[in-house]
mmCIF file of C-alpha atoms in Angstrom:
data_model
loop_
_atom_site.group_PDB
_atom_site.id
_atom_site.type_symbol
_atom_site.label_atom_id
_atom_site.label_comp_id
_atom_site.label_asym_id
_atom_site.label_seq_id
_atom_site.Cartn_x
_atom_site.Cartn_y
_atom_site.Cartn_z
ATOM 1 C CA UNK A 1 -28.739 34.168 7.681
ATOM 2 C CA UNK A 2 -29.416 31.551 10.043
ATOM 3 C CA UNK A 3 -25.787 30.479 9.985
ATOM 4 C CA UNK A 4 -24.877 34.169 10.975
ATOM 5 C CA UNK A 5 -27.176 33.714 13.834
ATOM 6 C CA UNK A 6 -26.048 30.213 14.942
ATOM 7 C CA UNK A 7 -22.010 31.693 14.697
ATOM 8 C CA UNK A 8 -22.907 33.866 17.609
ATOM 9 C CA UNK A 9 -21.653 32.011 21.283
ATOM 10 C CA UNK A 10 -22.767 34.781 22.796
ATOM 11 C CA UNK A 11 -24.847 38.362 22.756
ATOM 12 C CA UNK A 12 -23.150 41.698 22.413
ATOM 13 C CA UNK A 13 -25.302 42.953 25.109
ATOM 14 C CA UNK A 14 -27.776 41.537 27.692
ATOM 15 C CA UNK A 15 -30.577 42.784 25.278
ATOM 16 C CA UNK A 16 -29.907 42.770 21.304
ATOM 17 C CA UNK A 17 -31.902 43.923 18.565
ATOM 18 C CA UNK A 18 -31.188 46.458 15.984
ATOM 19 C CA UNK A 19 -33.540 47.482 13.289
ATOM 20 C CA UNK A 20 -30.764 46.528 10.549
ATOM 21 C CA UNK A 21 -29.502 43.493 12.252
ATOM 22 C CA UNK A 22 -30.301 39.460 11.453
ATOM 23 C CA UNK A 23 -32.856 39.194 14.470
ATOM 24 C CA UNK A 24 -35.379 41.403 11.928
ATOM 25 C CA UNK A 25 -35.385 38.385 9.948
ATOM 26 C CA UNK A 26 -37.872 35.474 9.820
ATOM 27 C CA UNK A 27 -36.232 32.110 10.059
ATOM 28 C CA UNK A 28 -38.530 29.051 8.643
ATOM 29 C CA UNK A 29 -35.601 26.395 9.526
ATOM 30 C CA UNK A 30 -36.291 24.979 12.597
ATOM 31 C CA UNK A 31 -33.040 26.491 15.361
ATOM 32 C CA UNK A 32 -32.926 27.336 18.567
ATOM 33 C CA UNK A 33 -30.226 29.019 20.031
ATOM 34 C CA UNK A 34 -29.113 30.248 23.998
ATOM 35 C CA UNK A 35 -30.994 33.326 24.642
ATOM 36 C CA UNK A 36 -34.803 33.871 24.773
ATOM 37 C CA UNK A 37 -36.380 35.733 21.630
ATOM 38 C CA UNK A 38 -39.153 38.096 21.473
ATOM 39 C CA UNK A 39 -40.435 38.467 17.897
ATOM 40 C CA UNK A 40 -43.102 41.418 17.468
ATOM 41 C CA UNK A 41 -44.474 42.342 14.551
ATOM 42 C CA UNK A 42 -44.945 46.056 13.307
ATOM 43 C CA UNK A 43 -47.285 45.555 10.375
ATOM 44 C CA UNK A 44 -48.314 42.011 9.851
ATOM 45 C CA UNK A 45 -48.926 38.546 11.171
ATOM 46 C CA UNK A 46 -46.159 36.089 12.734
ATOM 47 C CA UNK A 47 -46.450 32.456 13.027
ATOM 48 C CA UNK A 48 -44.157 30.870 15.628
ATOM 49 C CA UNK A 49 -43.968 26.729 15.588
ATOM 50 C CA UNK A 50 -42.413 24.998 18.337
ATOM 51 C CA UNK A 51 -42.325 21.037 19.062
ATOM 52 C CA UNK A 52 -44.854 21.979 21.422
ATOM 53 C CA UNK A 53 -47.190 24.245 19.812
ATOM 54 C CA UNK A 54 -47.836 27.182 17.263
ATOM 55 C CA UNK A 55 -47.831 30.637 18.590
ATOM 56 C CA UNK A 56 -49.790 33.537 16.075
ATOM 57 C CA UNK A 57 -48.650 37.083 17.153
ATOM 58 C CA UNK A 58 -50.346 39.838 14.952
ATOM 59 C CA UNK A 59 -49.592 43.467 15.548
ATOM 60 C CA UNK A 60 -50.444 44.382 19.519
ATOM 61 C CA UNK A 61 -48.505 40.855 20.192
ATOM 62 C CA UNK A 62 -45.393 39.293 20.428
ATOM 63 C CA UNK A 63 -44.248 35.637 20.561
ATOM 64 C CA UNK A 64 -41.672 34.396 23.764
ATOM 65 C CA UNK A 65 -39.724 31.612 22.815
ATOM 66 C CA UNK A 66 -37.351 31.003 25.598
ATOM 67 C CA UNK A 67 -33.427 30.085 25.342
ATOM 68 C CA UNK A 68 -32.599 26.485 23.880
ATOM 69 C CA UNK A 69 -36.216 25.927 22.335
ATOM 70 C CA UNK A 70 -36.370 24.873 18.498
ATOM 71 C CA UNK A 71 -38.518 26.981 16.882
ATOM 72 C CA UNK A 72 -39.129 27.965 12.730
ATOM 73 C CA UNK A 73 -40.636 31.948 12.655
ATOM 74 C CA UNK A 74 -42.843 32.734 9.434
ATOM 75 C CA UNK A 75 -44.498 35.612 8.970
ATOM 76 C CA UNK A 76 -47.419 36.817 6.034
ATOM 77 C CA UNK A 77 -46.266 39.427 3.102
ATOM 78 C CA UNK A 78 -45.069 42.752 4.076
ATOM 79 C CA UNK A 79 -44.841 41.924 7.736
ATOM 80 C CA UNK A 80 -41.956 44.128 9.337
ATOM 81 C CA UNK A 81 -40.374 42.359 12.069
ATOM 82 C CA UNK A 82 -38.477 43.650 15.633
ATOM 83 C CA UNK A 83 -37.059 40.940 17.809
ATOM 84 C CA UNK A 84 -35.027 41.139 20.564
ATOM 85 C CA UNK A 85 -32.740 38.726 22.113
ATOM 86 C CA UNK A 86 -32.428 38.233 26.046
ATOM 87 C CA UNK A 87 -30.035 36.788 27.885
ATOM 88 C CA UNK A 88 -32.195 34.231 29.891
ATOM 89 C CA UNK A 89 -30.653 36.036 32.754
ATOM 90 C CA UNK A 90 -32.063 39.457 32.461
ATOM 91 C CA UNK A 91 -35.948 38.402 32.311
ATOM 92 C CA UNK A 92 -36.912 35.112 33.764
ATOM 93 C CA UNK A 93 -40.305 36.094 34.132
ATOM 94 C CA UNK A 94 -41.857 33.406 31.849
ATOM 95 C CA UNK A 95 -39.340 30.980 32.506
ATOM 96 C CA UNK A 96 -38.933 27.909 30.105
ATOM 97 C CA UNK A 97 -42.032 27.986 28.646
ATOM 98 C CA UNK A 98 -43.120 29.550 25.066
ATOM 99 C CA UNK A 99 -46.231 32.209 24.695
ATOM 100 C CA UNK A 100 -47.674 35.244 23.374
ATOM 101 C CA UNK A 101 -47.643 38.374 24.598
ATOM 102 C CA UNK A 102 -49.850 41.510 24.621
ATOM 103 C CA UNK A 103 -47.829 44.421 23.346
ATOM 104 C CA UNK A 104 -49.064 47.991 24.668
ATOM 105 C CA UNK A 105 -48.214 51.264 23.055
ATOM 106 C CA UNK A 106 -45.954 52.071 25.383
ATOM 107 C CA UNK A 107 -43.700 48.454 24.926
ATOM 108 C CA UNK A 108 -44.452 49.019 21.075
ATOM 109 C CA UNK A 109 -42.136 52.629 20.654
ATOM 110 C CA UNK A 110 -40.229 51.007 23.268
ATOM 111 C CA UNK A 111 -39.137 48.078 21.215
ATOM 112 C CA UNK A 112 -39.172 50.747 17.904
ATOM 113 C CA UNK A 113 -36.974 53.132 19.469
ATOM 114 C CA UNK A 114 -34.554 50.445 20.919
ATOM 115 C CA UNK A 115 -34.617 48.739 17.548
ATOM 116 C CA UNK A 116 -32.673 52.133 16.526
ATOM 117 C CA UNK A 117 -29.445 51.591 19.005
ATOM 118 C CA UNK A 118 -26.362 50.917 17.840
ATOM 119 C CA UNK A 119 -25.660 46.464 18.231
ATOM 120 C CA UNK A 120 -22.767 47.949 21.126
ATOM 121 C CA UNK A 121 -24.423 50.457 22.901
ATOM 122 C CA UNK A 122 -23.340 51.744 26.045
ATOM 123 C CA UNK A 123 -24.844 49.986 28.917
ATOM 124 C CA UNK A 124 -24.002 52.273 31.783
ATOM 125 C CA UNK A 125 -24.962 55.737 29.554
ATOM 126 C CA UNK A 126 -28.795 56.474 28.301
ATOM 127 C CA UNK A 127 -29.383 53.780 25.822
ATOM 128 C CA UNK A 128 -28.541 51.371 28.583
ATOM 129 C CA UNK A 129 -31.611 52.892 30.613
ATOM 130 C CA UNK A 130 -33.905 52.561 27.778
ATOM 131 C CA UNK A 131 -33.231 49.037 27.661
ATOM 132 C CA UNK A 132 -33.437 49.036 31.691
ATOM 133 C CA UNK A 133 -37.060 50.354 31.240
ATOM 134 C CA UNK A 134 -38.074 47.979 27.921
ATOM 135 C CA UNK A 135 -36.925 45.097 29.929
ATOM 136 C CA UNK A 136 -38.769 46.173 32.732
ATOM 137 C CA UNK A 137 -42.276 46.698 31.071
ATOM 138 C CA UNK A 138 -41.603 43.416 29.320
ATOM 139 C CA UNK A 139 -41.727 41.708 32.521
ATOM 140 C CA UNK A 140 -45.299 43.420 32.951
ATOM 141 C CA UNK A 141 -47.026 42.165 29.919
ATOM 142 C CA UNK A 142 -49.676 40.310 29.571
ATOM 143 C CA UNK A 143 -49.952 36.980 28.081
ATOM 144 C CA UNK A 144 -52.268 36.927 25.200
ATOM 145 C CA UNK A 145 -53.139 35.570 21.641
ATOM 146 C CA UNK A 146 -53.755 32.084 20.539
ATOM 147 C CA UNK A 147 -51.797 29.205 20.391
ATOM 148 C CA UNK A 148 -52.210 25.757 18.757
ATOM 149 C CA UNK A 149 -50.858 22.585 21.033
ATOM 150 C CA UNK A 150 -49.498 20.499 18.842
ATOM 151 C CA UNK A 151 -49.793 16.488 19.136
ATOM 152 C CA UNK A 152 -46.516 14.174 19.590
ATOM 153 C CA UNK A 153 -47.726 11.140 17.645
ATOM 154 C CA UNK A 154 -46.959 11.039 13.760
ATOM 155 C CA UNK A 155 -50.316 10.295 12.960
ATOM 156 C CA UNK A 156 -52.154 12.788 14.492
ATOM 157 C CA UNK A 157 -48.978 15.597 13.353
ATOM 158 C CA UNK A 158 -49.657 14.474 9.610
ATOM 159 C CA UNK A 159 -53.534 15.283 10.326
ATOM 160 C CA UNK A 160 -52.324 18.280 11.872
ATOM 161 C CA UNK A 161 -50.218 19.351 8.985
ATOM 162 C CA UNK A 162 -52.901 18.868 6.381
ATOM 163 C CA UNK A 163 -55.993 20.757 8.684
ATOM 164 C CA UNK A 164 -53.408 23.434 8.927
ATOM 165 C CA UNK A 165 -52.384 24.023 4.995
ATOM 166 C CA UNK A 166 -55.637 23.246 4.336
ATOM 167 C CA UNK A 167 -58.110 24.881 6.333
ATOM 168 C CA UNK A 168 -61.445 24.793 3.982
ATOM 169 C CA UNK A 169 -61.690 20.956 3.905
ATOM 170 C CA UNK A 170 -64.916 20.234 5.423
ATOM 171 C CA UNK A 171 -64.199 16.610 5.518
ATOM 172 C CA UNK A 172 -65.752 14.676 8.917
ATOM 173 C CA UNK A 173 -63.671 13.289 11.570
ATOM 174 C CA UNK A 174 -64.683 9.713 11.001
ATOM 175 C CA UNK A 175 -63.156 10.296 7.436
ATOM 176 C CA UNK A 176 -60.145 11.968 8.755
ATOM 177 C CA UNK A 177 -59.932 9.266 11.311
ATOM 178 C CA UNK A 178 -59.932 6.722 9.087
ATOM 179 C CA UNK A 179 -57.372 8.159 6.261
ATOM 180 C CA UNK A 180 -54.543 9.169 8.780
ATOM 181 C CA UNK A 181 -54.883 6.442 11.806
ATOM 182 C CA UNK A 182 -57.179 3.769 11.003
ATOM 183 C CA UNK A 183 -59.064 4.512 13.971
ATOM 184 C CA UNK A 184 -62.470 5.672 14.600
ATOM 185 C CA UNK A 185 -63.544 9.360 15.300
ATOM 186 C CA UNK A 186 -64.180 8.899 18.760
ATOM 187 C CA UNK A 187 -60.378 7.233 19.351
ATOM 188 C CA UNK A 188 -58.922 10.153 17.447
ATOM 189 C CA UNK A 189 -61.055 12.396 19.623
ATOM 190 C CA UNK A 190 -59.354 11.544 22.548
ATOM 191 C CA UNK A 191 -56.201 10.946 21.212
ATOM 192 C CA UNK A 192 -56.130 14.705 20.859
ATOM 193 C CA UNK A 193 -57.389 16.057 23.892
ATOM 194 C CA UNK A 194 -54.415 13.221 25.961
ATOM 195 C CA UNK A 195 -51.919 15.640 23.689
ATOM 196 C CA UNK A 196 -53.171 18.644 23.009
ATOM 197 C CA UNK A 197 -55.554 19.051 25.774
ATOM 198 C CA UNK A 198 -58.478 20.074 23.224
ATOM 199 C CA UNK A 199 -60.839 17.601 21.660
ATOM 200 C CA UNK A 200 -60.524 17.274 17.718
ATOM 201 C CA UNK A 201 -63.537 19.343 17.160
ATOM 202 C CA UNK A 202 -61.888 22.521 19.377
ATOM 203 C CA UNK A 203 -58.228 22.205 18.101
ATOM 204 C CA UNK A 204 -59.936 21.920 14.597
ATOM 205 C CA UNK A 205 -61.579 25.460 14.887
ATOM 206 C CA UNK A 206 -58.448 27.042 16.734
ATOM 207 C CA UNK A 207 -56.593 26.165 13.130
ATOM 208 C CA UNK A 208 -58.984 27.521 11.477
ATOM 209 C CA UNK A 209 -59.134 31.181 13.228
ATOM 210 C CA UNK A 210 -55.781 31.491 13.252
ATOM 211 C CA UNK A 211 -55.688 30.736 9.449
ATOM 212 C CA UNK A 212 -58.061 33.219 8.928
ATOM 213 C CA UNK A 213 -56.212 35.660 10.861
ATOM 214 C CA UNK A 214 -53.584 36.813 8.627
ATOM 215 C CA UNK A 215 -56.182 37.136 5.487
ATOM 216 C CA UNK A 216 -58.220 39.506 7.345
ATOM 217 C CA UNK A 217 -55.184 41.489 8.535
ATOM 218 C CA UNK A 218 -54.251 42.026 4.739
ATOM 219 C CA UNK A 219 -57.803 43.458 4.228
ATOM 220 C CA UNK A 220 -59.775 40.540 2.926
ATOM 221 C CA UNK A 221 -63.838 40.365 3.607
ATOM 222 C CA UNK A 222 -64.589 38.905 6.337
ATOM 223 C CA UNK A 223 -67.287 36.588 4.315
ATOM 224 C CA UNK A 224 -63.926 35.608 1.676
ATOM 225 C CA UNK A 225 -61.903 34.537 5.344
ATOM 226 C CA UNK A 226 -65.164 32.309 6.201
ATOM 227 C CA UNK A 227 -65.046 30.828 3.415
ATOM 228 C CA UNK A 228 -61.475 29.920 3.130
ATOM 229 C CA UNK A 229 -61.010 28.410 6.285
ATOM 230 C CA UNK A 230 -64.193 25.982 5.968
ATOM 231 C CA UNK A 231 -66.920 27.778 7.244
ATOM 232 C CA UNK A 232 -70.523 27.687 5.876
ATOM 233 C CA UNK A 233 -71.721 31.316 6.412
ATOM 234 C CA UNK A 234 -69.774 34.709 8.181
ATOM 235 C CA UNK A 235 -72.259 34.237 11.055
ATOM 236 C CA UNK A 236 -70.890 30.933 12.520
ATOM 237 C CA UNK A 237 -67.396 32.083 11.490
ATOM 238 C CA UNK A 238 -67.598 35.188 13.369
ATOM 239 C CA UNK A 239 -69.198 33.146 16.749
ATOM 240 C CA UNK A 240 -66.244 31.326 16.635
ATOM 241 C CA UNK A 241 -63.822 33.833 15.770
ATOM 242 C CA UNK A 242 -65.402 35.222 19.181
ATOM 243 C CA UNK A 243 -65.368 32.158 21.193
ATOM 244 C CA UNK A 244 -61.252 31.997 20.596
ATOM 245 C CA UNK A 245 -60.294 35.676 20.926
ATOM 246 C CA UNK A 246 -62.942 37.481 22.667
ATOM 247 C CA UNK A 247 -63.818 39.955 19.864
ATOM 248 C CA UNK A 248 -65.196 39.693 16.530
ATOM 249 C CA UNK A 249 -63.109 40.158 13.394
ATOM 250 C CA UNK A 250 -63.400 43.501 12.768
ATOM 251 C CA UNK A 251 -62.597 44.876 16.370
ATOM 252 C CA UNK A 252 -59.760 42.508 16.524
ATOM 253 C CA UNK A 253 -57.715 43.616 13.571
#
């Protein structure tokens, strides 16, 4: 699949993305490729990674990652996927830089019933309207969501790595510290917010909401997702659930 995609010099249209064609596919490898990509999920969760962060779209949103950035798309069971692909060109609204974006119900049967051209359709007839209008109310969304910076050094991307696959270890920072840098807590503190621009404590409980994100969105208790990523009771999971996205659990998914 991804050598399909990376064959392609160059998009059949300005705007490409057919229900039945490769961009409906997630693609772990890391690739990047000359367009911008919009991946929105239907039903389900998407995780984006970049070198410079880790974008979490669940239904409503969409991650941008714009044209020549590596990135590895992942996604939780059963998610159904629509992307479209942009010639950097046609929306250069969010310019170089990767986010999320708030999809409205009007963008969503948009993107659905563009999904449903034909890859060649014609540009100067009807279906090259509708794509007219979806690029149009694409450069009106909102950004949204909630994105992980990730670090640069080695160290602190192997700590990274671990807090992320394993979001229930409740082990202290001077412990972490010590096991992955040989420096103390405070050091590693401030390592983080130089590249990453949150302390460890704050990028530590962004992981863990957007871990817990795709377990409540395939209809786990919201007392099992507190427990799973490291919290001691649903009360202190759901205040920072809130502090990250604005809304409690349940009125979020």
């Amino acid at each position: 699949m991804l050598e399909t995609l990376s064959a392609l010099s160059r998009l059949p249209r300005p705007l490409y993305g057919s229900e039945h064609s490769l961009p409906n596919q997630a693609i772990g490898q890391p690739h990047c490729h000359p367009w911008a990509q919009l991946s929105h999920a239907l039903r389900g969760t998407l995780r984006v990674e970049t070198e410079r962060g880790h974008f979490l779209a669940p239904p409503g949103q969409a991650a941008w990652v714009p044209a020549g950035m590596r990135h590895a798309v992942y996604c939780s069971p059963g998610t159904v996927i629509r992307s479209l692909y942009v010639v950097p060109e046609v929306l250069p609204t969010f310019g170089k830089k990767s986010c999320v974006l708030r999809i409205d119900a009007l963008l969503r049967e948009l993107i659905q019933a563009f999904s449903l051209l034909p890859e060649h359709y014609d540009v100067t007839g009807a279906d090259g309207r509708l794509a007219a209008v979806l690029i149009d109310r694409l450069a009106e969304a909102e950004e949204a969501g909630i994105i992980l910076p990730w670090p640069e050094d080695p160290r602190l991307q192997a700590l990274c790595r671990h807090l992320q696959a394993h979001p229930d270890d409740r082990t202290g920072l001077e412990a972490l510290a010590e096991h992955f840098s040989g420096v103390t807590g405070r050091t590693l503190s401030r390592w983080f917010l130089a590249q990453t621009g949150l302390n460890f404590r704050q990028w530590r409980k962004r992981c863990r909401v957007m871990a817990a994100l795709p377990l409540l969105e395939r209809g786990e208790r919201v007392t099992d997702a507190a427990l799973a990523c490291g919290y001691d009771s649903p009360s202190a999971f759901i205040a920072a659930f809130h502090e990250q996205l604005g809304a409690p659990p349940g009125a979020f998914i």
